Amino acid sequence: MSRPASAAPSARTRLRRLPEKAAYDRAAINAILDAMPVAHVGYVIDGAPVVIPTLQWREGDRIYWHGSSASRSLRAGAGMQVCVTVSLTDAMVLARSAFEHSVNHRSVMVFGQAEAVTDPAAKRAHLKTMVDSLFPGRWETLRPMTEQEVKATGLLSLPLTEASAKIAAAPPGGTDPDEDRGWPVWAGLIPVALATSTPVAAPDLAPGIALPEGVARWRFGEGPR
């Protein structure tokens, strides 16, 4: 069942060091989740931490991620306390001292008890949302999923009830203390951006299958969420 998120941080989401970089409002959290589909999910399995990269997508006030139903992490994750992180790197920050070097970034951490989606119809609906959130309208053009494929797909969900964002956006030279500003070394930013190249077609495409416009102009974070 969906639960609304609170703008008040919890003990786990409160940013204690450099709290001015914290954002607890839903708009900031949603924007980062929607801009970066790649997430890392932290589990504790057999007493040891395991962090798994995966794709996440947001539906309202929940995030979802999937994998093989035979996956040890997905099977163990249902009902487990997990941490999901999503990060975007915006710039490398070069200061006049090693201590002040940093990274401009946007990140989200979501804590909570993972919930498994087991109903086949619900699985199909959520997987359709995943595909169409990345590539709008693509689901309806694909060969339909088989019952076995649905069964072989594990799906976990987490409410955004306990989530926070961290946003670091230092201007060029902005991390240097006043006493360092005269030091004779280059300081500033190296901007970092995700870029996509020209799509590469499968070599066995049937004649006449054109590159869809939405695929040609696909960029991170630009699909409807």
PDB file of C-alpha atoms in Angstrom:
ATOM      1  CA  MET A   1       0.000   0.000   0.000  1.00  0.00           C
ATOM      2  CA  SER A   2       1.385   3.432  -0.936  1.00  0.00           C
ATOM      3  CA  ARG A   3       2.283   5.775   1.903  1.00  0.00           C
ATOM      4  CA  PRO A   4       3.032   9.486   1.554  1.00  0.00           C
ATOM      5  CA  ALA A   5       6.552  10.672   2.255  1.00  0.00           C
ATOM      6  CA  SER A   6       7.243  13.231   4.934  1.00  0.00           C
ATOM      7  CA  ALA A   7       9.464  16.272   4.422  1.00  0.00           C
ATOM      8  CA  ALA A   8      10.806  15.728   7.961  1.00  0.00           C
ATOM      9  CA  PRO A   9      14.033  13.674   7.975  1.00  0.00           C
ATOM     10  CA  SER A  10      14.298  10.472   9.974  1.00  0.00           C
ATOM     11  CA  ALA A  11      17.275   9.444  12.078  1.00  0.00           C
ATOM     12  CA  ARG A  12      18.592   7.524   9.067  1.00  0.00           C
ATOM     13  CA  THR A  13      18.009  10.173   6.412  1.00  0.00           C
ATOM     14  CA  ARG A  14      19.078  13.272   8.328  1.00  0.00           C
ATOM     15  CA  LEU A  15      22.304  14.693   6.871  1.00  0.00           C
ATOM     16  CA  ARG A  16      24.488  15.548   9.850  1.00  0.00           C
ATOM     17  CA  ARG A  17      27.670  16.699   8.107  1.00  0.00           C
ATOM     18  CA  LEU A  18      27.157  19.724   5.832  1.00  0.00           C
ATOM     19  CA  PRO A  19      23.381  19.719   6.459  1.00  0.00           C
ATOM     20  CA  GLU A  20      22.934  22.660   4.085  1.00  0.00           C
ATOM     21  CA  LYS A  21      23.361  20.182   1.215  1.00  0.00           C
ATOM     22  CA  ALA A  22      20.361  18.134   2.313  1.00  0.00           C
ATOM     23  CA  ALA A  23      16.965  18.198   0.605  1.00  0.00           C
ATOM     24  CA  TYR A  24      13.996  16.367   2.055  1.00  0.00           C
ATOM     25  CA  ASP A  25      11.231  17.688  -0.187  1.00  0.00           C
ATOM     26  CA  ARG A  26       9.577  15.292  -2.609  1.00  0.00           C
ATOM     27  CA  ALA A  27      10.205  17.431  -5.689  1.00  0.00           C
ATOM     28  CA  ALA A  28      13.990  17.318  -5.233  1.00  0.00           C
ATOM     29  CA  ILE A  29      13.980  13.591  -4.478  1.00  0.00           C
ATOM     30  CA  ASN A  30      11.734  12.768  -7.442  1.00  0.00           C
ATOM     31  CA  ALA A  31      13.830  14.828  -9.848  1.00  0.00           C
ATOM     32  CA  ILE A  32      16.986  12.876  -9.038  1.00  0.00           C
ATOM     33  CA  LEU A  33      15.280   9.473  -9.106  1.00  0.00           C
ATOM     34  CA  ASP A  34      13.693  10.306 -12.466  1.00  0.00           C
ATOM     35  CA  ALA A  35      16.950  11.546 -13.965  1.00  0.00           C
ATOM     36  CA  MET A  36      19.026   8.445 -13.187  1.00  0.00           C
ATOM     37  CA  PRO A  37      17.603   4.939 -13.660  1.00  0.00           C
ATOM     38  CA  VAL A  38      20.747   3.184 -12.404  1.00  0.00           C
ATOM     39  CA  ALA A  39      20.641   2.482  -8.665  1.00  0.00           C
ATOM     40  CA  HIS A  40      22.612   0.464  -6.129  1.00  0.00           C
ATOM     41  CA  VAL A  41      20.680  -1.582  -3.583  1.00  0.00           C
ATOM     42  CA  GLY A  42      22.330  -2.507  -0.316  1.00  0.00           C
ATOM     43  CA  TYR A  43      21.251  -5.737   1.377  1.00  0.00           C
ATOM     44  CA  VAL A  44      22.624  -7.727   4.307  1.00  0.00           C
ATOM     45  CA  ILE A  45      22.787 -11.385   3.279  1.00  0.00           C
ATOM     46  CA  ASP A  46      24.134 -14.087   5.594  1.00  0.00           C
ATOM     47  CA  GLY A  47      25.459 -11.361   7.874  1.00  0.00           C
ATOM     48  CA  ALA A  48      27.481  -9.585   5.183  1.00  0.00           C
ATOM     49  CA  PRO A  49      26.684  -6.427   3.201  1.00  0.00           C
ATOM     50  CA  VAL A  50      26.006  -6.869  -0.518  1.00  0.00           C
ATOM     51  CA  VAL A  51      25.438  -3.939  -2.904  1.00  0.00           C
ATOM     52  CA  ILE A  52      23.825  -4.745  -6.261  1.00  0.00           C
ATOM     53  CA  PRO A  53      23.529  -2.370  -9.240  1.00  0.00           C
ATOM     54  CA  THR A  54      20.140  -2.419 -10.933  1.00  0.00           C
ATOM     55  CA  LEU A  55      17.577  -0.275 -12.750  1.00  0.00           C
ATOM     56  CA  GLN A  56      15.035   1.591 -10.640  1.00  0.00           C
ATOM     57  CA  TRP A  57      11.958   3.498 -11.659  1.00  0.00           C
ATOM     58  CA  ARG A  58       9.485   5.589  -9.754  1.00  0.00           C
ATOM     59  CA  GLU A  59       5.721   5.270  -9.730  1.00  0.00           C
ATOM     60  CA  GLY A  60       4.227   8.006  -7.595  1.00  0.00           C
ATOM     61  CA  ASP A  61       5.583   7.637  -4.078  1.00  0.00           C
ATOM     62  CA  ARG A  62       7.321   4.305  -4.610  1.00  0.00           C
ATOM     63  CA  ILE A  63      10.382   3.016  -6.407  1.00  0.00           C
ATOM     64  CA  TYR A  64      10.679  -0.418  -8.007  1.00  0.00           C
ATOM     65  CA  TRP A  65      13.557  -2.586  -9.152  1.00  0.00           C
ATOM     66  CA  HIS A  66      13.680  -5.995 -10.764  1.00  0.00           C
ATOM     67  CA  GLY A  67      15.913  -8.960 -11.480  1.00  0.00           C
ATOM     68  CA  SER A  68      15.841 -12.703 -11.818  1.00  0.00           C
ATOM     69  CA  SER A  69      13.390 -14.408  -9.475  1.00  0.00           C
ATOM     70  CA  ALA A  70      16.249 -16.837  -8.784  1.00  0.00           C
ATOM     71  CA  SER A  71      18.477 -13.983  -7.602  1.00  0.00           C
ATOM     72  CA  ARG A  72      19.677 -14.518  -4.060  1.00  0.00           C
ATOM     73  CA  SER A  73      19.403 -10.811  -3.292  1.00  0.00           C
ATOM     74  CA  LEU A  74      15.862 -10.436  -4.620  1.00  0.00           C
ATOM     75  CA  ARG A  75      14.674 -13.564  -2.823  1.00  0.00           C
ATOM     76  CA  ALA A  76      16.294 -12.481   0.432  1.00  0.00           C
ATOM     77  CA  GLY A  77      15.323  -8.850  -0.017  1.00  0.00           C
ATOM     78  CA  ALA A  78      11.575  -9.278   0.362  1.00  0.00           C
ATOM     79  CA  GLY A  79      10.747  -8.090   3.868  1.00  0.00           C
ATOM     80  CA  MET A  80      14.345  -6.971   4.491  1.00  0.00           C
ATOM     81  CA  GLN A  81      15.514  -3.510   5.485  1.00  0.00           C
ATOM     82  CA  VAL A  82      17.435  -2.176   2.484  1.00  0.00           C
ATOM     83  CA  CYS A  83      19.080   1.034   1.315  1.00  0.00           C
ATOM     84  CA  VAL A  84      18.716   2.184  -2.297  1.00  0.00           C
ATOM     85  CA  THR A  85      21.045   4.890  -3.599  1.00  0.00           C
ATOM     86  CA  VAL A  86      20.930   6.861  -6.838  1.00  0.00           C
ATOM     87  CA  SER A  87      23.719   9.279  -7.797  1.00  0.00           C
ATOM     88  CA  LEU A  88      24.478  11.799 -10.534  1.00  0.00           C
ATOM     89  CA  THR A  89      27.942  13.335 -10.919  1.00  0.00           C
ATOM     90  CA  ASP A  90      27.870  16.928 -12.192  1.00  0.00           C
ATOM     91  CA  ALA A  91      31.472  18.143 -11.838  1.00  0.00           C
ATOM     92  CA  MET A  92      34.879  17.425 -10.380  1.00  0.00           C
ATOM     93  CA  VAL A  93      35.817  20.277  -8.058  1.00  0.00           C
ATOM     94  CA  LEU A  94      39.517  21.202  -8.126  1.00  0.00           C
ATOM     95  CA  ALA A  95      40.554  23.372  -5.223  1.00  0.00           C
ATOM     96  CA  ARG A  96      43.857  24.944  -4.184  1.00  0.00           C
ATOM     97  CA  SER A  97      44.405  22.293  -1.518  1.00  0.00           C
ATOM     98  CA  ALA A  98      43.927  18.532  -1.532  1.00  0.00           C
ATOM     99  CA  PHE A  99      41.605  18.838   1.453  1.00  0.00           C
ATOM    100  CA  GLU A 100      39.080  21.006  -0.401  1.00  0.00           C
ATOM    101  CA  HIS A 101      38.813  18.874  -3.572  1.00  0.00           C
ATOM    102  CA  SER A 102      35.308  17.483  -3.955  1.00  0.00           C
ATOM    103  CA  VAL A 103      32.585  16.404  -6.388  1.00  0.00           C
ATOM    104  CA  ASN A 104      29.451  18.275  -7.353  1.00  0.00           C
ATOM    105  CA  HIS A 105      26.704  15.697  -7.327  1.00  0.00           C
ATOM    106  CA  ARG A 106      23.067  14.932  -6.695  1.00  0.00           C
ATOM    107  CA  SER A 107      22.141  11.782  -4.815  1.00  0.00           C
ATOM    108  CA  VAL A 108      19.198  10.137  -3.096  1.00  0.00           C
ATOM    109  CA  MET A 109      19.140   7.529  -0.359  1.00  0.00           C
ATOM    110  CA  VAL A 110      15.961   5.579   0.341  1.00  0.00           C
ATOM    111  CA  PHE A 111      15.607   3.367   3.402  1.00  0.00           C
ATOM    112  CA  GLY A 112      12.853   0.931   4.265  1.00  0.00           C
ATOM    113  CA  GLN A 113      11.500  -2.582   4.122  1.00  0.00           C
ATOM    114  CA  ALA A 114      11.473  -3.978   0.603  1.00  0.00           C
ATOM    115  CA  GLU A 115       8.169  -5.438  -0.533  1.00  0.00           C
ATOM    116  CA  ALA A 116       7.849  -8.131  -3.189  1.00  0.00           C
ATOM    117  CA  VAL A 117       5.343  -7.828  -6.022  1.00  0.00           C
ATOM    118  CA  THR A 118       4.116 -11.355  -6.724  1.00  0.00           C
ATOM    119  CA  ASP A 119       0.824 -10.965  -8.591  1.00  0.00           C
ATOM    120  CA  PRO A 120       1.529 -11.668 -12.301  1.00  0.00           C
ATOM    121  CA  ALA A 121      -0.821  -8.945 -13.559  1.00  0.00           C
ATOM    122  CA  ALA A 122       0.750  -6.387 -11.221  1.00  0.00           C
ATOM    123  CA  LYS A 123       4.209  -7.470 -12.344  1.00  0.00           C
ATOM    124  CA  ARG A 124       3.303  -6.933 -15.983  1.00  0.00           C
ATOM    125  CA  ALA A 125       1.873  -3.502 -15.227  1.00  0.00           C
ATOM    126  CA  HIS A 126       4.956  -2.370 -13.334  1.00  0.00           C
ATOM    127  CA  LEU A 127       7.354  -3.756 -15.937  1.00  0.00           C
ATOM    128  CA  LYS A 128       5.384  -1.926 -18.623  1.00  0.00           C
ATOM    129  CA  THR A 129       5.862   1.272 -16.651  1.00  0.00           C
ATOM    130  CA  MET A 130       9.597   0.579 -16.427  1.00  0.00           C
ATOM    131  CA  VAL A 131       9.970   0.150 -20.190  1.00  0.00           C
ATOM    132  CA  ASP A 132       7.735   3.075 -21.105  1.00  0.00           C
ATOM    133  CA  SER A 133       9.363   5.387 -18.552  1.00  0.00           C
ATOM    134  CA  LEU A 134      12.669   4.839 -20.333  1.00  0.00           C
ATOM    135  CA  PHE A 135      11.360   4.528 -23.897  1.00  0.00           C
ATOM    136  CA  PRO A 136       7.841   5.984 -24.149  1.00  0.00           C
ATOM    137  CA  GLY A 137       5.428   3.831 -26.127  1.00  0.00           C
ATOM    138  CA  ARG A 138       7.885   0.979 -26.666  1.00  0.00           C
ATOM    139  CA  TRP A 139       6.053  -1.653 -24.614  1.00  0.00           C
ATOM    140  CA  GLU A 140       3.180  -1.943 -27.085  1.00  0.00           C
ATOM    141  CA  THR A 141       5.607  -2.604 -29.957  1.00  0.00           C
ATOM    142  CA  LEU A 142       7.373  -5.496 -28.239  1.00  0.00           C
ATOM    143  CA  ARG A 143       6.695  -9.213 -28.364  1.00  0.00           C
ATOM    144  CA  PRO A 144       4.409  -9.818 -25.337  1.00  0.00           C
ATOM    145  CA  MET A 145       5.984 -11.273 -22.221  1.00  0.00           C
ATOM    146  CA  THR A 146       5.298 -14.941 -21.686  1.00  0.00           C
ATOM    147  CA  GLU A 147       3.986 -16.349 -18.435  1.00  0.00           C
ATOM    148  CA  GLN A 148       7.354 -17.988 -17.882  1.00  0.00           C
ATOM    149  CA  GLU A 149       9.168 -14.673 -18.343  1.00  0.00           C
ATOM    150  CA  VAL A 150       6.875 -13.011 -15.819  1.00  0.00           C
ATOM    151  CA  LYS A 151       7.459 -15.880 -13.395  1.00  0.00           C
ATOM    152  CA  ALA A 152      11.223 -15.630 -13.905  1.00  0.00           C
ATOM    153  CA  THR A 153      11.230 -11.913 -13.048  1.00  0.00           C
ATOM    154  CA  GLY A 154      11.483 -10.834  -9.442  1.00  0.00           C
ATOM    155  CA  LEU A 155      10.180  -7.402  -8.491  1.00  0.00           C
ATOM    156  CA  LEU A 156      10.755  -5.430  -5.302  1.00  0.00           C
ATOM    157  CA  SER A 157       9.309  -2.112  -4.202  1.00  0.00           C
ATOM    158  CA  LEU A 158      10.081   0.496  -1.576  1.00  0.00           C
ATOM    159  CA  PRO A 159       7.996   3.481  -0.431  1.00  0.00           C
ATOM    160  CA  LEU A 160       9.620   6.903  -0.433  1.00  0.00           C
ATOM    161  CA  THR A 161       8.525   7.443   3.150  1.00  0.00           C
ATOM    162  CA  GLU A 162      12.127   7.535   4.376  1.00  0.00           C
ATOM    163  CA  ALA A 163      14.188   9.280   1.711  1.00  0.00           C
ATOM    164  CA  SER A 164      16.526  12.228   1.423  1.00  0.00           C
ATOM    165  CA  ALA A 165      18.588  13.960  -1.237  1.00  0.00           C
ATOM    166  CA  LYS A 166      22.076  15.433  -1.038  1.00  0.00           C
ATOM    167  CA  ILE A 167      22.969  18.147  -3.520  1.00  0.00           C
ATOM    168  CA  ALA A 168      26.491  19.538  -3.823  1.00  0.00           C
ATOM    169  CA  ALA A 169      26.812  22.400  -6.307  1.00  0.00           C
ATOM    170  CA  ALA A 170      29.953  24.362  -5.498  1.00  0.00           C
ATOM    171  CA  PRO A 171      30.801  27.204  -7.926  1.00  0.00           C
ATOM    172  CA  PRO A 172      34.314  27.400  -9.434  1.00  0.00           C
ATOM    173  CA  GLY A 173      36.711  28.082  -6.597  1.00  0.00           C
ATOM    174  CA  GLY A 174      33.856  28.044  -4.135  1.00  0.00           C
ATOM    175  CA  THR A 175      35.373  25.461  -1.801  1.00  0.00           C
ATOM    176  CA  ASP A 176      38.594  27.383  -1.150  1.00  0.00           C
ATOM    177  CA  PRO A 177      38.963  29.306   2.108  1.00  0.00           C
ATOM    178  CA  ASP A 178      40.004  32.930   1.760  1.00  0.00           C
ATOM    179  CA  GLU A 179      43.555  32.251   2.875  1.00  0.00           C
ATOM    180  CA  ASP A 180      44.087  29.831  -0.049  1.00  0.00           C
ATOM    181  CA  ARG A 181      42.800  32.019  -2.868  1.00  0.00           C
ATOM    182  CA  GLY A 182      46.193  33.473  -3.693  1.00  0.00           C
ATOM    183  CA  TRP A 183      47.904  30.098  -4.015  1.00  0.00           C
ATOM    184  CA  PRO A 184      49.355  29.816  -7.583  1.00  0.00           C
ATOM    185  CA  VAL A 185      47.579  26.701  -8.835  1.00  0.00           C
ATOM    186  CA  TRP A 186      44.629  26.269 -11.217  1.00  0.00           C
ATOM    187  CA  ALA A 187      41.291  25.864  -9.451  1.00  0.00           C
ATOM    188  CA  GLY A 188      37.817  25.390 -10.859  1.00  0.00           C
ATOM    189  CA  LEU A 189      35.374  22.787 -12.140  1.00  0.00           C
ATOM    190  CA  ILE A 190      35.561  19.978 -14.657  1.00  0.00           C
ATOM    191  CA  PRO A 191      31.910  19.572 -15.720  1.00  0.00           C
ATOM    192  CA  VAL A 192      30.702  15.983 -16.059  1.00  0.00           C
ATOM    193  CA  ALA A 193      27.703  15.027 -18.204  1.00  0.00           C
ATOM    194  CA  LEU A 194      26.094  11.796 -19.300  1.00  0.00           C
ATOM    195  CA  ALA A 195      25.985  11.538 -23.069  1.00  0.00           C
ATOM    196  CA  THR A 196      24.446   9.098 -25.521  1.00  0.00           C
ATOM    197  CA  SER A 197      25.847   8.236 -28.932  1.00  0.00           C
ATOM    198  CA  THR A 198      24.158   7.260 -32.189  1.00  0.00           C
ATOM    199  CA  PRO A 199      22.078   4.086 -31.693  1.00  0.00           C
ATOM    200  CA  VAL A 200      23.579   0.937 -33.217  1.00  0.00           C
ATOM    201  CA  ALA A 201      21.049  -1.343 -34.945  1.00  0.00           C
ATOM    202  CA  ALA A 202      20.993  -5.114 -34.521  1.00  0.00           C
ATOM    203  CA  PRO A 203      22.625  -6.656 -37.609  1.00  0.00           C
ATOM    204  CA  ASP A 204      19.658  -8.942 -38.289  1.00  0.00           C
ATOM    205  CA  LEU A 205      16.922  -6.279 -38.361  1.00  0.00           C
ATOM    206  CA  ALA A 206      14.342  -6.945 -41.038  1.00  0.00           C
ATOM    207  CA  PRO A 207      14.375  -4.469 -43.943  1.00  0.00           C
ATOM    208  CA  GLY A 208      12.225  -1.414 -43.488  1.00  0.00           C
ATOM    209  CA  ILE A 209      12.375  -1.225 -39.669  1.00  0.00           C
ATOM    210  CA  ALA A 210      13.237   2.379 -38.973  1.00  0.00           C
ATOM    211  CA  LEU A 211      14.909   3.810 -35.917  1.00  0.00           C
ATOM    212  CA  PRO A 212      12.103   5.169 -33.714  1.00  0.00           C
ATOM    213  CA  GLU A 213      12.316   8.899 -33.151  1.00  0.00           C
ATOM    214  CA  GLY A 214      12.076   8.465 -29.391  1.00  0.00           C
ATOM    215  CA  VAL A 215      15.028   6.078 -29.390  1.00  0.00           C
ATOM    216  CA  ALA A 216      17.084   8.388 -31.605  1.00  0.00           C
ATOM    217  CA  ARG A 217      16.713  11.323 -29.222  1.00  0.00           C
ATOM    218  CA  TRP A 218      16.717   9.359 -25.954  1.00  0.00           C
ATOM    219  CA  ARG A 219      18.528  11.010 -23.069  1.00  0.00           C
ATOM    220  CA  PHE A 220      18.766  10.228 -19.370  1.00  0.00           C
ATOM    221  CA  GLY A 221      15.920  11.724 -17.419  1.00  0.00           C
ATOM    222  CA  GLU A 222      13.865  12.965 -20.363  1.00  0.00           C
ATOM    223  CA  GLY A 223      11.172  10.281 -20.467  1.00  0.00           C
ATOM    224  CA  PRO A 224       7.856  10.793 -18.663  1.00  0.00           C
ATOM    225  CA  ARG A 225       7.901   9.425 -15.118  1.00  0.00           C
TER     226      ARG A 225
END
